[in-house]
Coordinates of C-alpha atoms and ligand atoms in Angstrom, one line a residue:
M23 CA 56.1 -22.3 -12.2
S24 CA 54.4 -23.4 -15.8
A25 CA 54.3 -21.2 -18.5
P26 CA 50.2 -19.0 -18.4
L27 CA 48.3 -20.0 -20.8
I28 CA 47.1 -19.0 -23.8
L29 CA 43.6 -18.2 -25.2
G30 CA 44.1 -17.6 -29.6
I31 CA 41.0 -16.8 -31.0
E32 CA 41.2 -16.4 -34.7
S33 CA 38.1 -14.6 -37.9
T34 CA 39.8 -13.5 -40.0
C35 CA 38.2 -15.0 -42.7
D36 CA 35.9 -18.2 -43.7
E37 CA 37.6 -20.2 -40.3
T38 CA 36.5 -19.6 -36.7
G39 CA 40.2 -21.0 -35.2
V40 CA 39.9 -21.4 -30.8
A41 CA 42.9 -23.1 -29.7
L42 CA 44.9 -22.9 -25.0
V43 CA 48.4 -22.3 -25.5
R44 CA 50.6 -23.4 -22.2
G45 CA 54.2 -21.6 -23.2
R46 CA 55.0 -23.1 -26.2
E47 CA 52.7 -26.4 -26.5
L48 CA 49.5 -26.7 -27.8
L49 CA 46.8 -27.8 -25.5
G50 CA 44.1 -28.4 -27.5
D51 CA 42.1 -26.3 -30.8
V52 CA 39.2 -26.7 -32.7
T53 CA 38.8 -24.9 -35.9
A54 CA 34.4 -24.3 -37.8
T55 CA 34.5 -22.7 -40.9
S56 CA 32.1 -21.6 -43.4
M57 CA 33.7 -22.2 -47.2
D58 CA 31.3 -23.8 -48.1
E59 CA 28.9 -21.9 -48.5
Y60 CA 31.2 -19.1 -51.1
A61 CA 32.1 -22.6 -53.6
R62 CA 28.5 -21.3 -55.2
F63 CA 29.8 -17.6 -55.5
G64 CA 33.7 -17.9 -56.2
G65 CA 34.6 -15.5 -53.4
I66 CA 33.8 -15.2 -49.8
I67 CA 30.4 -13.1 -48.7
P68 CA 32.5 -10.8 -45.9
E69 CA 28.2 -11.0 -44.1
I70 CA 27.5 -14.3 -44.8
A71 CA 31.3 -15.4 -42.9
S72 CA 30.6 -12.9 -40.2
R73 CA 27.2 -14.1 -39.5
A74 CA 29.0 -17.7 -39.4
H75 CA 31.5 -16.3 -36.9
L76 CA 29.2 -15.2 -34.8
E77 CA 27.7 -19.0 -34.9
A78 CA 30.1 -21.0 -34.7
F79 CA 31.9 -18.6 -31.1
V80 CA 30.8 -20.5 -28.7
P81 CA 30.1 -23.7 -29.7
T82 CA 34.2 -24.0 -30.7
L83 CA 34.9 -22.0 -27.6
D84 CA 33.5 -24.9 -25.7
A85 CA 35.0 -27.6 -27.5
A86 CA 38.4 -26.2 -27.7
L87 CA 38.1 -26.1 -23.6
E88 CA 36.9 -29.4 -23.8
R89 CA 39.7 -31.3 -26.3
A90 CA 42.9 -28.6 -24.3
G91 CA 40.9 -29.9 -20.3
V92 CA 41.0 -26.2 -18.9
G93 CA 38.2 -23.6 -17.6
L94 CA 37.8 -20.1 -19.0
E95 CA 38.8 -19.7 -15.4
E96 CA 42.5 -20.6 -15.8
I97 CA 42.9 -18.6 -19.1
D98 CA 46.5 -16.3 -17.9
A99 CA 45.3 -13.6 -21.0
I100 CA 43.1 -13.9 -24.5
A101 CA 45.5 -12.9 -28.1
V102 CA 43.0 -12.4 -30.6
C103 CA 43.8 -11.4 -34.3
A104 CA 43.2 -8.1 -34.8
G105 CA 44.5 -7.9 -38.0
P106 CA 44.7 -7.7 -41.2
G107 CA 41.4 -9.3 -43.0
L108 CA 37.6 -8.4 -43.0
I109 CA 36.7 -5.9 -41.0
G110 CA 32.9 -7.6 -40.4
S111 CA 34.5 -10.9 -39.8
L112 CA 37.1 -9.6 -37.2
T113 CA 35.1 -7.7 -35.9
V114 CA 33.4 -11.0 -34.0
G115 CA 36.3 -12.3 -32.6
I116 CA 37.4 -9.2 -30.9
S117 CA 34.1 -8.1 -29.7
A118 CA 34.1 -11.9 -28.1
A119 CA 37.7 -12.0 -26.4
K120 CA 37.3 -8.6 -25.1
A121 CA 34.0 -9.9 -23.5
L122 CA 35.5 -13.1 -22.0
A123 CA 38.9 -10.3 -21.1
A124 CA 36.7 -8.1 -19.2
S125 CA 34.3 -10.5 -17.8
L126 CA 37.9 -12.5 -16.8
G127 CA 39.7 -10.0 -15.7
K128 CA 42.4 -11.4 -17.7
P129 CA 44.3 -8.7 -20.6
V130 CA 43.5 -8.8 -24.8
Y131 CA 46.0 -8.8 -27.6
G132 CA 45.3 -8.3 -30.3
V133 CA 47.7 -9.6 -32.7
N134 CA 49.1 -9.6 -36.2
H135 CA 47.2 -13.0 -38.2
V136 CA 50.4 -12.6 -40.5
I137 CA 52.3 -12.6 -38.0
G138 CA 50.5 -15.6 -36.0
H139 CA 51.6 -17.4 -39.6
L140 CA 55.2 -18.2 -38.8
A141 CA 54.4 -18.1 -34.6
V142 CA 52.6 -20.8 -35.5
D143 CA 55.6 -23.2 -36.1
E144 CA 57.5 -22.7 -32.0
L145 CA 54.6 -25.2 -31.3
V146 CA 56.1 -27.8 -33.3
D147 CA 59.6 -27.6 -33.9
G148 CA 60.0 -25.3 -30.7
P149 CA 62.1 -22.0 -30.0
L150 CA 62.8 -19.1 -33.2
P151 CA 65.9 -18.3 -33.7
D152 CA 67.5 -15.1 -32.7
R153 CA 67.1 -14.2 -36.2
F154 CA 66.0 -15.7 -39.1
I155 CA 63.7 -14.8 -42.0
G156 CA 60.0 -15.2 -42.2
L157 CA 58.1 -16.3 -46.2
I158 CA 54.2 -15.3 -45.6
V159 CA 52.2 -16.6 -48.5
S160 CA 48.7 -17.1 -48.3
G161 CA 45.4 -15.5 -50.5
G162 CA 46.5 -12.5 -48.8
H163 CA 50.3 -11.8 -48.7
S164 CA 53.5 -12.7 -49.9
S165 CA 56.0 -11.1 -48.0
I166 CA 59.9 -11.8 -47.7
L167 CA 60.0 -10.9 -44.4
S168 CA 63.6 -9.8 -41.3
I169 CA 62.6 -11.3 -37.9
R170 CA 65.0 -10.8 -34.3
D171 CA 62.0 -11.6 -32.4
I172 CA 58.7 -12.7 -34.2
A173 CA 56.9 -10.7 -31.1
T174 CA 58.1 -7.1 -31.3
D175 CA 61.0 -6.3 -34.3
V176 CA 60.0 -7.8 -37.3
V177 CA 60.8 -5.6 -40.8
E178 CA 59.6 -5.8 -44.0
L179 CA 61.8 -6.0 -46.8
G180 CA 59.4 -7.5 -49.9
G181 CA 56.6 -8.0 -50.7
T182 CA 54.3 -8.5 -53.6
L183 CA 54.1 -4.9 -56.2
D184 CA 49.8 -7.1 -57.3
D185 CA 48.5 -10.5 -56.1
A186 CA 49.3 -13.1 -53.3
A187 CA 50.8 -16.3 -54.7
G188 CA 47.2 -18.0 -53.1
E189 CA 45.2 -14.6 -54.9
A190 CA 47.3 -15.5 -57.9
F191 CA 46.4 -20.0 -57.6
D192 CA 43.3 -18.8 -57.0
K193 CA 42.8 -16.9 -60.6
V194 CA 44.6 -18.7 -62.5
G195 CA 41.7 -21.9 -61.1
R196 CA 39.1 -19.7 -62.4
L197 CA 40.0 -19.5 -65.0
L198 CA 40.7 -23.7 -66.3
G199 CA 37.1 -24.1 -64.0
L200 CA 38.1 -26.0 -61.5
P201 CA 36.1 -25.3 -58.2
Y202 CA 36.8 -22.5 -55.6
P203 CA 39.6 -21.6 -53.8
G204 CA 41.7 -22.9 -56.5
G205 CA 45.0 -23.2 -55.2
P206 CA 43.9 -26.4 -53.1
H207 CA 43.3 -27.9 -57.2
V208 CA 45.8 -26.6 -59.4
D209 CA 48.3 -28.0 -57.0
R210 CA 47.3 -31.1 -57.3
R211 CA 46.5 -31.0 -60.7
S212 CA 50.4 -29.8 -61.1
R213 CA 51.0 -33.4 -59.7
A214 CA 50.0 -35.0 -63.1
G215 CA 51.8 -32.3 -65.1
D216 CA 54.9 -31.2 -66.9
R217 CA 56.3 -28.2 -65.6
E218 CA 58.7 -27.8 -67.5
A219 CA 56.1 -28.2 -70.8
I220 CA 55.4 -25.0 -70.6
R221 CA 58.0 -21.5 -69.8
F222 CA 55.8 -18.6 -68.3
P223 CA 57.2 -15.6 -66.8
R224 CA 58.7 -15.1 -63.5
G225 CA 57.6 -11.7 -63.0
L226 CA 60.3 -9.2 -61.9
A227 CA 63.9 -11.1 -62.5
A228 CA 65.2 -9.3 -65.5
A229 CA 68.5 -7.7 -64.4
K230 CA 67.3 -3.8 -64.2
D231 CA 65.3 -5.1 -61.5
R232 CA 66.4 -7.5 -58.9
E233 CA 68.1 -4.5 -58.0
R234 CA 65.3 -2.2 -56.6
H235 CA 62.5 -4.9 -56.6
R236 CA 65.1 -7.8 -55.2
Y237 CA 62.7 -8.8 -52.7
D238 CA 60.2 -7.8 -54.1
F239 CA 57.4 -10.6 -56.7
S240 CA 55.0 -10.1 -59.3
F241 CA 52.5 -12.7 -60.2
S242 CA 49.7 -10.8 -62.9
G243 CA 51.9 -10.4 -65.6
L244 CA 52.4 -14.5 -64.8
K245 CA 48.0 -14.5 -64.6
T246 CA 48.0 -12.7 -67.6
A247 CA 50.0 -14.9 -70.2
V248 CA 48.3 -18.1 -68.0
A249 CA 45.1 -16.0 -69.9
R250 CA 46.7 -15.7 -73.1
Y251 CA 47.7 -19.0 -73.9
V252 CA 44.9 -20.6 -72.5
E253 CA 42.9 -18.3 -74.9
S254 CA 45.3 -19.0 -77.7
L255 CA 44.7 -22.8 -77.1
E256 CA 40.6 -22.7 -76.8
G257 CA 40.5 -20.4 -80.3
G258 CA 42.4 -22.8 -82.2
G259 CA 39.4 -25.5 -81.4
R260 CA 42.6 -27.2 -79.8
E261 CA 42.7 -28.9 -76.2
V262 CA 44.2 -27.1 -73.0
P263 CA 46.6 -29.0 -70.9
V264 CA 45.3 -28.5 -67.1
D265 CA 47.8 -30.2 -65.6
D266 CA 51.6 -28.9 -67.5
I267 CA 49.5 -25.6 -67.2
C268 CA 49.1 -26.5 -63.3
A269 CA 52.5 -27.5 -63.1
A270 CA 54.3 -24.9 -65.1
F271 CA 52.6 -21.9 -63.7
S272 CA 53.2 -23.4 -60.4
E273 CA 56.7 -23.7 -60.9
A274 CA 56.9 -19.6 -62.2
I275 CA 55.6 -18.4 -58.6
N276 CA 57.2 -21.5 -56.6
D277 CA 61.0 -20.4 -58.3
S278 CA 60.0 -16.4 -57.6
L279 CA 58.8 -16.8 -53.9
T280 CA 62.1 -19.9 -52.6
A281 CA 64.3 -18.3 -54.9
K282 CA 63.7 -14.6 -53.7
A283 CA 64.0 -15.8 -49.9
V284 CA 66.9 -18.1 -50.3
A285 CA 68.9 -15.1 -51.7
A286 CA 66.9 -12.8 -48.4
C287 CA 68.8 -15.1 -46.2
L288 CA 71.8 -15.2 -47.8
D289 CA 72.0 -11.3 -48.0
T290 CA 71.3 -10.8 -44.8
G291 CA 73.5 -13.8 -43.0
C292 CA 70.3 -15.4 -42.0
R293 CA 71.0 -19.9 -41.5
T294 CA 66.8 -20.4 -41.3
L295 CA 64.4 -19.5 -43.8
V296 CA 60.0 -19.9 -42.3
I297 CA 57.6 -20.1 -44.4
G298 CA 54.1 -19.8 -43.4
G299 CA 50.8 -19.1 -44.6
G300 CA 48.0 -21.0 -45.8
F301 CA 50.0 -21.0 -49.6
S302 CA 52.7 -22.9 -47.3
A303 CA 50.9 -26.0 -48.1
N304 CA 51.4 -26.3 -51.7
S305 CA 53.7 -29.1 -53.1
R306 CA 56.0 -27.4 -55.4
L307 CA 56.4 -24.5 -53.2
R308 CA 57.8 -27.1 -50.0
E309 CA 59.8 -29.2 -52.7
L310 CA 61.8 -27.0 -53.5
A311 CA 61.9 -24.6 -50.9
A312 CA 64.2 -28.2 -49.5
E313 CA 66.1 -28.0 -53.0
R314 CA 67.0 -25.0 -52.6
C315 CA 67.7 -24.7 -49.6
E316 CA 69.5 -27.2 -48.6
A317 CA 71.8 -27.0 -51.5
A318 CA 72.4 -22.4 -50.1
G319 CA 73.4 -24.3 -46.3
I320 CA 70.5 -23.0 -45.0
A321 CA 67.5 -24.3 -42.1
L322 CA 64.4 -24.3 -43.5
R323 CA 61.2 -24.6 -41.0
I324 CA 57.1 -25.2 -42.1
P325 CA 55.0 -25.7 -40.0
P326 CA 53.6 -29.4 -40.5
L327 CA 49.5 -29.5 -43.2
R328 CA 47.0 -28.8 -41.6
Y329 CA 49.1 -25.1 -39.4
C330 CA 49.3 -24.0 -42.4
T331 CA 45.8 -22.9 -42.9
D332 CA 43.7 -20.1 -40.8
N333 CA 44.1 -21.2 -37.5
G334 CA 43.2 -20.4 -33.3
A335 CA 47.2 -22.3 -32.8
Q336 CA 48.7 -19.8 -34.8
I337 CA 46.7 -16.8 -33.3
A338 CA 47.8 -18.0 -28.8
A339 CA 52.0 -18.5 -30.1
L340 CA 52.1 -15.5 -31.1
G341 CA 50.1 -13.8 -28.1
A342 CA 52.1 -16.3 -25.5
A343 CA 55.5 -14.7 -27.3
A344 CA 54.7 -11.4 -27.3
M345 CA 54.5 -12.3 -22.9
R346 CA 57.0 -14.1 -23.4
A347 CA 59.6 -11.0 -24.4
G348 CA 57.5 -8.9 -21.8
V349 CA 54.8 -6.9 -24.2
E350 CA 52.0 -4.7 -22.9
P351 CA 48.9 -5.6 -23.8
S352 CA 47.1 -3.7 -26.0
P353 CA 44.9 -1.1 -25.2
L354 CA 40.6 -2.6 -24.2
D355 CA 40.0 -0.1 -27.3
F356 CA 41.6 -1.2 -29.7
A357 CA 40.3 -1.8 -33.1
P358 CA 39.9 -4.5 -35.8
D359 CA 42.4 -3.2 -38.8
S360 CA 41.6 -5.0 -41.9
G361 CA 45.8 -3.6 -43.3
M362 CA 47.3 -3.6 -40.2
P363 CA 50.6 -3.6 -41.2
L364 CA 53.4 -6.4 -40.8
D365 CA 55.3 -4.4 -38.5
T366 CA 52.9 -4.4 -36.2
I367 CA 52.6 -7.4 -34.0
V368 CA 50.2 -5.9 -30.4
A369 CA 46.7 -3.6 -31.8
R370 CA 47.6 -0.3 -29.9
S371 CA 44.7 2.6 -29.7
R372 CA 44.7 4.3 -32.4
Ligands
KG4_5 O1 46.5 -18.4 -44.7 P1 45.3 -18.2 -46.1 O2 44.7 -19.5 -44.6 O3 44.5 -16.8 -45.8 C1 45.1 -15.8 -46.2 O4 45.1 -15.5 -44.4 O5 44.9 -15.8 -47.1 O6 45.4 -18.1 -47.3 C2 44.1 -19.0 -48.2 C3 44.8 -19.3 -49.7 C4 43.8 -19.5 -50.8 O7 44.4 -18.3 -51.6 C5 43.8 -20.4 -50.9 O8 43.5 -21.1 -52.0 C6 45.5 -21.4 -51.2 O9 46.2 -20.0 -49.7 N1 45.7 -22.0 -50.5 C7 46.9 -23.2 -51.8 C8 46.4 -23.9 -51.0 N2 46.3 -24.7 -50.3 C9 45.8 -23.2 -49.8 N3 47.7 -22.5 -52.6 C10 47.9 -23.6 -53.6 N4 48.5 -24.8 -53.2 C11 48.0 -25.5 -52.2 N5 47.9 -26.5 -51.5
ZN6 ZN1 46.1 -16.6 -43.1

């Protein structure tokens, strides 16, 4: 018997993603985004995002079904992001998922978007190991997780005390006058810069923080250090070396992320590190993680770039993992949860 066919629906932020997954095979996925509408505001406007999901959902669903070569009636279950995310955006995706579930008579899994960033790696690199460390790096999260089963057993070891890595990149991009969202622009500019040119601080690396905050991050002091540096140059009428600042800033963030993730692997005896989330597209993160994992004898898994940003495949992959693990579907009254905790993988009644 072939594995169940899962329809995955993503709508946490600006991307409307729909994907079809059978077992660990991605049959088709299509993503629409309303990001272009926010450049002039310098940030996402939730009401615009909700309306864009409403407009994009049916065409995106139709396109994904066509790409996968399957009909709605063949679907065995529906997975949808239940959180964390923008409440209006989540509501559109969840309403669509519940309507489909009711009309098709199929179960629905309201899954955790952030955990989906790791689950999607199964579609590329095959089954996840029995135990591994997950490093989630996105616009909203920078967290280190200890995972025994992606669908049932996730424990947060630590996370950022203030800004997430992607958020810090976006803020520094803004203060350097780069377009929104700044992350990819800071990354691009950093490649032309000298990462040794400036030494920016590493948060929570001091001896006194090393035990209590062993797996935590703090990036707001770093962002302030960059702001002060730029101010002092501008105040003195000197040129701002954007490429070098981007490179040195990127090095500080990625040094903390990779050092702490590798430490978590070594401390727990996990031999695999999986990195996921929008920020895992960052070129220096990929390079430094590869170097440090190799030196420590740790297998590194990072999904290819197209699965790092939000997409329906991550939701379908986690729905498929939940079914495989025998997890009960969500009750039909589950609600969107803008702050869904990382250890809640499938939504329940509230
Ligand atoms: O996971 P994601 O798509 O959305 C959330 O769930 O938050 O992550 C988006 C974040 C944004 O902050 C974006 O600027 C950042 O990831 N990002 C990057 C890169 N690509 C995306 N940051 C640094 N370098 C990149 N190449
Ligand atoms: Zn995301």
